[in-house]
Coordinates of C-alpha atoms and ligand atoms in Angstrom, one line a residue:
M1 CA -42.3 -29.2 129.9
N2 CA -40.3 -32.1 131.3
K3 CA -38.5 -31.3 134.5
I4 CA -34.9 -30.5 133.8
T5 CA -32.7 -31.2 136.8
D6 CA -29.1 -31.9 136.2
L7 CA -26.6 -33.8 134.1
K8 CA -27.9 -37.1 135.3
G9 CA -31.5 -36.2 134.4
G10 CA -33.1 -37.5 131.2
F11 CA -36.1 -37.9 128.9
T12 CA -37.9 -41.2 129.0
L13 CA -38.0 -43.0 125.7
H14 CA -41.1 -44.8 124.5
N15 CA -39.8 -48.2 125.8
G16 CA -39.3 -46.7 129.3
V17 CA -35.5 -46.3 129.1
K18 CA -34.2 -43.0 130.4
M19 CA -31.9 -41.2 128.0
P20 CA -29.8 -38.4 129.7
Y21 CA -30.8 -35.2 127.9
F22 CA -27.3 -33.8 127.9
G23 CA -24.3 -35.6 126.5
L24 CA -20.9 -35.3 124.9
G25 CA -20.5 -35.5 121.1
V26 CA -17.2 -36.7 119.8
F27 CA -17.4 -36.2 116.0
Q28 CA -13.9 -35.0 114.9
S29 CA -12.4 -35.7 118.3
K30 CA -9.2 -37.5 117.4
D31 CA -8.9 -41.1 118.5
G32 CA -6.2 -41.6 121.3
E33 CA -5.4 -39.0 123.9
E34 CA -7.8 -36.3 122.6
V35 CA -11.0 -38.4 122.8
I36 CA -9.8 -40.3 125.8
N37 CA -9.4 -37.0 127.8
S38 CA -12.6 -35.5 126.6
V39 CA -14.6 -38.5 127.6
K40 CA -12.8 -38.6 131.0
W41 CA -13.3 -34.9 131.6
A42 CA -17.0 -35.1 130.7
L43 CA -17.6 -38.1 133.0
E44 CA -15.7 -36.3 135.8
A45 CA -17.9 -33.3 135.3
G46 CA -21.0 -35.4 135.7
Y47 CA -21.9 -36.2 132.0
R48 CA -23.5 -39.6 131.7
H49 CA -24.1 -39.8 127.9
I50 CA -21.5 -40.2 125.2
D51 CA -22.3 -40.0 121.4
T52 CA -19.9 -41.7 119.0
A53 CA -20.2 -43.5 115.6
S54 CA -18.3 -46.2 113.8
V55 CA -17.3 -43.6 111.1
Y56 CA -15.8 -41.2 113.6
G57 CA -12.9 -43.6 114.0
N58 CA -12.6 -43.0 117.7
E59 CA -14.7 -45.8 119.3
E60 CA -11.5 -47.3 120.8
G61 CA -10.6 -44.1 122.5
V62 CA -14.1 -43.6 123.8
G63 CA -14.0 -47.1 125.3
T64 CA -10.6 -46.4 126.9
G65 CA -11.9 -43.1 128.3
I66 CA -14.9 -44.8 129.9
R67 CA -12.8 -47.5 131.4
E68 CA -10.2 -45.1 132.7
S69 CA -12.9 -42.8 134.2
R70 CA -13.8 -45.6 136.6
V71 CA -17.5 -44.6 136.3
P72 CA -19.4 -47.8 136.2
R73 CA -20.4 -48.7 132.6
E74 CA -24.1 -49.1 133.6
E75 CA -24.2 -45.4 134.7
I76 CA -23.2 -44.3 131.2
F77 CA -25.6 -44.0 128.2
L78 CA -23.4 -45.0 125.3
V79 CA -24.5 -44.4 121.7
S80 CA -23.0 -45.5 118.4
K81 CA -24.2 -45.6 114.8
V82 CA -24.0 -47.9 111.9
W83 CA -22.3 -46.2 108.9
N84 CA -23.7 -46.0 105.4
T85 CA -21.3 -48.5 103.9
E86 CA -22.1 -51.0 106.7
Q87 CA -25.9 -51.0 106.1
G88 CA -27.9 -54.1 105.2
Y89 CA -29.0 -56.8 107.6
D90 CA -25.9 -59.0 107.8
E91 CA -23.5 -56.1 107.4
T92 CA -25.2 -54.2 110.3
M93 CA -25.0 -57.3 112.6
K94 CA -21.3 -57.4 111.9
A95 CA -20.8 -53.6 112.2
F96 CA -22.5 -53.8 115.6
E97 CA -20.1 -56.5 116.9
N98 CA -17.2 -54.5 115.6
S99 CA -18.4 -51.3 117.4
L100 CA -18.8 -53.3 120.6
K101 CA -15.3 -54.7 120.3
R102 CA -13.8 -51.3 119.7
L103 CA -15.7 -49.8 122.5
N104 CA -14.8 -52.7 124.8
T105 CA -18.3 -53.2 126.0
D106 CA -20.9 -55.9 125.6
Y107 CA -24.0 -53.7 125.0
L108 CA -24.9 -50.3 123.7
D109 CA -27.6 -48.0 125.3
L110 CA -28.6 -46.7 121.9
Y111 CA -27.7 -47.8 118.3
L112 CA -28.7 -45.5 115.4
V113 CA -29.0 -45.8 111.7
H114 CA -26.6 -43.0 110.8
W115 CA -28.2 -41.9 107.5
P116 CA -31.2 -43.1 105.5
V117 CA -29.3 -44.9 102.7
R118 CA -31.9 -45.6 100.0
G119 CA -32.6 -49.3 99.4
K120 CA -30.7 -50.3 102.6
Y121 CA -32.2 -48.6 105.6
K122 CA -35.2 -51.0 106.0
E123 CA -32.9 -54.0 106.2
T124 CA -30.6 -52.1 108.5
W125 CA -33.6 -51.4 110.7
K126 CA -34.5 -55.1 110.8
A127 CA -31.0 -55.8 112.1
L128 CA -31.5 -53.2 114.8
E129 CA -34.8 -54.8 115.8
T130 CA -33.1 -58.1 116.1
L131 CA -30.4 -56.6 118.3
Y132 CA -33.0 -54.9 120.5
K133 CA -35.0 -58.1 120.8
E134 CA -31.8 -60.0 121.8
N135 CA -31.1 -57.4 124.5
R136 CA -27.8 -56.4 122.9
V137 CA -28.9 -52.8 122.9
R138 CA -31.3 -50.9 125.3
A139 CA -32.8 -48.7 122.6
I140 CA -32.7 -48.3 118.8
G141 CA -33.2 -45.2 116.7
V142 CA -32.4 -43.4 113.5
S143 CA -30.5 -40.3 112.5
N144 CA -31.1 -37.8 109.6
F145 CA -34.6 -39.3 108.9
L146 CA -37.1 -36.8 107.5
R147 CA -40.8 -37.4 107.8
H148 CA -41.1 -39.3 104.5
H149 CA -38.2 -41.6 105.6
L150 CA -39.9 -42.3 108.9
E151 CA -43.3 -42.9 107.3
D152 CA -41.6 -45.3 104.8
L153 CA -39.7 -47.1 107.6
L154 CA -42.9 -47.4 109.8
E155 CA -44.7 -49.2 107.0
D156 CA -42.6 -52.3 107.7
A157 CA -41.1 -51.7 111.1
S158 CA -42.2 -53.8 114.1
I159 CA -40.6 -51.3 116.5
I160 CA -41.0 -47.6 116.3
P161 CA -37.6 -45.8 116.5
M162 CA -37.0 -44.5 120.0
V163 CA -34.9 -41.6 118.8
N164 CA -34.3 -39.4 115.7
Q165 CA -31.0 -37.6 115.8
M166 CA -31.1 -34.5 113.5
E167 CA -29.1 -31.4 112.8
F168 CA -30.8 -28.9 115.1
H169 CA -29.9 -25.3 116.1
P170 CA -31.4 -21.9 116.0
Y171 CA -30.8 -21.7 112.2
L172 CA -32.4 -25.1 111.6
V173 CA -35.4 -25.8 113.7
Q174 CA -37.6 -28.0 111.5
Q175 CA -40.5 -27.6 114.0
E176 CA -42.9 -29.7 111.9
L177 CA -40.6 -32.7 112.0
L178 CA -40.0 -32.2 115.7
D179 CA -43.8 -32.1 116.2
Y180 CA -44.3 -35.2 114.1
C181 CA -41.6 -37.1 116.1
N182 CA -43.2 -36.0 119.4
A183 CA -46.6 -37.2 118.2
K184 CA -45.1 -40.6 117.3
G185 CA -43.2 -40.9 120.6
I186 CA -39.8 -40.6 118.9
Q187 CA -37.4 -38.6 121.0
Y188 CA -35.8 -35.8 119.0
E189 CA -32.1 -35.2 119.4
A190 CA -29.9 -32.3 118.2
W191 CA -26.6 -32.8 116.4
S192 CA -24.4 -29.7 115.8
P193 CA -26.3 -27.8 118.5
L194 CA -23.6 -25.1 118.5
M195 CA -23.7 -24.9 114.7
Q196 CA -20.2 -26.5 114.7
G197 CA -18.9 -23.4 116.5
R198 CA -20.6 -20.7 114.4
I199 CA -23.2 -20.0 117.0
F200 CA -20.7 -17.8 118.8
D201 CA -21.0 -15.1 116.1
L202 CA -24.7 -14.4 116.7
E203 CA -25.0 -11.0 118.4
I204 CA -28.6 -11.6 119.4
I205 CA -27.7 -14.7 121.4
N206 CA -24.7 -12.9 122.8
N207 CA -27.0 -10.1 124.1
M208 CA -29.3 -12.7 125.6
A209 CA -26.3 -14.5 127.3
Q210 CA -25.3 -11.2 128.9
R211 CA -28.8 -10.7 130.3
Y212 CA -28.8 -14.1 131.9
N213 CA -25.2 -13.9 132.9
K214 CA -24.6 -17.1 131.0
S215 CA -22.4 -18.2 128.0
I216 CA -23.8 -18.3 124.4
A217 CA -23.4 -22.1 124.5
N218 CA -25.5 -22.2 127.7
I219 CA -28.3 -20.3 126.2
V220 CA -28.6 -22.5 123.1
L221 CA -28.2 -25.7 125.0
R222 CA -30.8 -24.7 127.5
W223 CA -33.1 -23.8 124.6
D224 CA -32.7 -27.4 123.4
L225 CA -33.7 -28.9 126.7
Q226 CA -36.7 -26.6 127.2
K227 CA -37.8 -27.7 123.7
G228 CA -37.6 -31.3 124.9
V229 CA -34.7 -32.0 122.6
V230 CA -31.7 -34.1 123.7
T231 CA -28.4 -32.3 123.1
I232 CA -24.8 -33.5 122.6
P233 CA -22.4 -30.5 122.2
K234 CA -18.8 -31.5 121.2
S235 CA -15.7 -30.1 122.7
V236 CA -12.2 -31.4 123.3
K237 CA -11.4 -28.6 125.8
K238 CA -11.8 -29.3 129.5
E239 CA -13.1 -25.8 130.4
R240 CA -15.6 -25.9 127.6
I241 CA -16.9 -29.4 128.4
V242 CA -17.4 -28.2 132.0
S243 CA -18.9 -24.8 131.3
N244 CA -21.2 -26.0 128.4
A245 CA -23.1 -28.0 131.0
N246 CA -23.9 -25.1 133.2
V247 CA -27.5 -25.1 132.0
F248 CA -29.4 -26.3 135.1
D249 CA -29.5 -23.2 137.2
F250 CA -31.6 -20.9 135.0
E251 CA -34.6 -20.9 132.8
L252 CA -35.3 -19.1 129.5
S253 CA -38.5 -17.1 129.5
D254 CA -41.2 -17.9 126.9
K255 CA -40.3 -14.6 125.2
D256 CA -36.6 -15.6 124.8
M257 CA -37.6 -19.1 123.7
D258 CA -39.6 -17.5 120.9
I259 CA -36.8 -15.2 119.9
L260 CA -34.6 -18.2 119.5
N261 CA -37.3 -20.2 117.7
N262 CA -37.7 -17.3 115.2
L263 CA -34.0 -17.2 114.2
D264 CA -34.7 -20.2 112.0
K265 CA -33.4 -19.8 108.4
K266 CA -33.7 -23.5 107.4
K267 CA -29.9 -23.3 107.1
R268 CA -27.8 -26.5 107.3
F269 CA -24.1 -26.8 108.1
G270 CA -24.2 -30.5 107.4
P271 CA -25.5 -32.6 104.5
H272 CA -29.2 -32.7 103.5
P273 CA -30.8 -36.0 104.4
R274 CA -32.4 -36.1 101.0
A275 CA -29.3 -35.3 99.0
F276 CA -26.4 -36.7 101.1
D277 CA -24.0 -38.7 99.1
F278 CA -21.0 -40.3 100.7
P279 CA -19.6 -42.7 98.1
P280 CA -17.7 -45.6 99.6
F281 CA -14.3 -44.2 98.6
I282 CA -15.0 -40.9 100.5
T283 CA -15.6 -43.0 103.6
K284 CA -12.4 -44.9 103.0
I285 CA -10.4 -41.7 102.6
W286 CA -12.0 -40.2 105.6
N287 CA -11.3 -43.2 107.8
Y288 CA -7.7 -43.2 106.5
Y289 CA -7.1 -39.6 107.5
Q290 CA -8.8 -40.1 110.8
R291 CA -6.4 -42.9 111.6
R292 CA -3.4 -40.8 110.5
R293 CA -4.5 -37.9 112.6
S294 CA -4.6 -40.0 115.7
Ligands
NDP1 P1 -21.2 -28.7 117.8 O1 -22.3 -27.9 117.3 O2 -21.3 -29.5 119.0 O3 -19.9 -27.7 117.8 C1 -18.7 -28.2 118.1 C2 -17.7 -27.1 117.8 O4 -17.9 -26.0 118.8 C3 -16.2 -27.5 118.0 O5 -15.5 -26.8 117.0 C4 -15.9 -27.1 119.4 O6 -14.5 -26.8 119.4 C5 -16.7 -25.8 119.5 N1 -17.1 -25.5 120.9 C6 -17.7 -26.3 121.8 N2 -18.0 -25.6 122.9 C7 -17.5 -24.4 122.8 C8 -17.5 -23.2 123.6 N3 -18.0 -23.2 124.8 N4 -16.9 -22.1 123.1 C9 -16.4 -22.0 121.9 N5 -16.4 -23.1 121.0 C10 -17.0 -24.3 121.5 O7 -20.8 -29.6 116.5 P2 -20.8 -31.2 116.2 O8 -21.0 -31.3 114.7 O9 -19.6 -31.8 116.7 O10 -22.1 -31.8 116.8 C11 -22.2 -32.4 118.1 C12 -22.2 -33.9 118.1 O11 -23.4 -34.3 117.3 C13 -21.1 -34.5 117.3 O12 -19.9 -34.5 118.0 C14 -21.6 -35.9 117.1 O13 -21.5 -36.7 118.2 C15 -23.0 -35.6 116.7 N6 -23.2 -35.5 115.2 C16 -24.1 -36.4 114.6 C17 -24.3 -36.3 113.2 C18 -25.2 -37.3 112.6 O14 -25.2 -37.3 111.3 N7 -25.9 -38.1 113.3 C19 -23.6 -35.3 112.4 C20 -22.8 -34.4 113.1 C21 -22.6 -34.5 114.5 P3 -13.5 -27.5 120.5 O15 -13.7 -29.0 120.4 O16 -12.1 -27.0 120.1 O17 -13.9 -27.0 121.9

């Protein structure tokens, strides 16, 4: 097991870049005050990794939060993703520049292909390879890529993705995919690690939390780290952002790791990577409401 130390610790990607293993997710955090505050609270609490995406509609707020935190940019591992309707070589190059502008930065630490859009993701990957070779981004990766997507991508890729960000929690472990990524040197990363809030209903984890004198979130997030998986829980509440990160002063026993591993039900709370379908008009409507909410 990698040594797990504190919020500034990380796993080393196959190109040697250190990726902090614990970050803040900001999906559904409203642009403006909400996301600005959550980013600032996280950085103040010691987080050094923020995960956003162009489709979240909050990159400007993330950039403002980073700036207002006064934490030097180079201490922060900043991640964004190219959205489905932005895929293709030229489109991705443009999308990247737009994300940088909104985030008010001149580089990203990690840029991800958000979903494996059929007929597009290979061209998108070429653009990410160019950005990487031009030193515009410190690492490149994918998200929601199953094994067959990765195998297909690797047929033409000149760079192996450094990261695969997947839905991952006790109800969806996908151990075979995790093993495959580990074997290829692709860092596995969990999205919706708290099952979008539903984890808190699981009595078995509640009992474990009481035994360790920890919160349910702490148990599950510690399980991620002990499995070698990067985790990015989302919250917009200061006390949760702070308490979720209290995972560095205890260790789950092998027996409890197994109990959590065995809760797997192959259950998804997000779309399936083989059957996702976000038609362009859905994205437009989604973005429209995101802007109105802020
Ligand atoms: P999470 O599993 O992180 O759960 C977030 C939910 O849990 C929110 O409703 C939050 O509410 C609540 N919550 C957080 N902490 C606590 C706590 N201690 N007690 C009670 N409730 C809590 O869901 P996400 O889907 O947001 O996943 C995390 C991140 O992963 C995203 O933010 C995004 O960055 C990334 N992601 C990537 C995807 C991809 O396709 N690549 C897809 C989905 C997510 P509140 O905010 O009110 O505290």
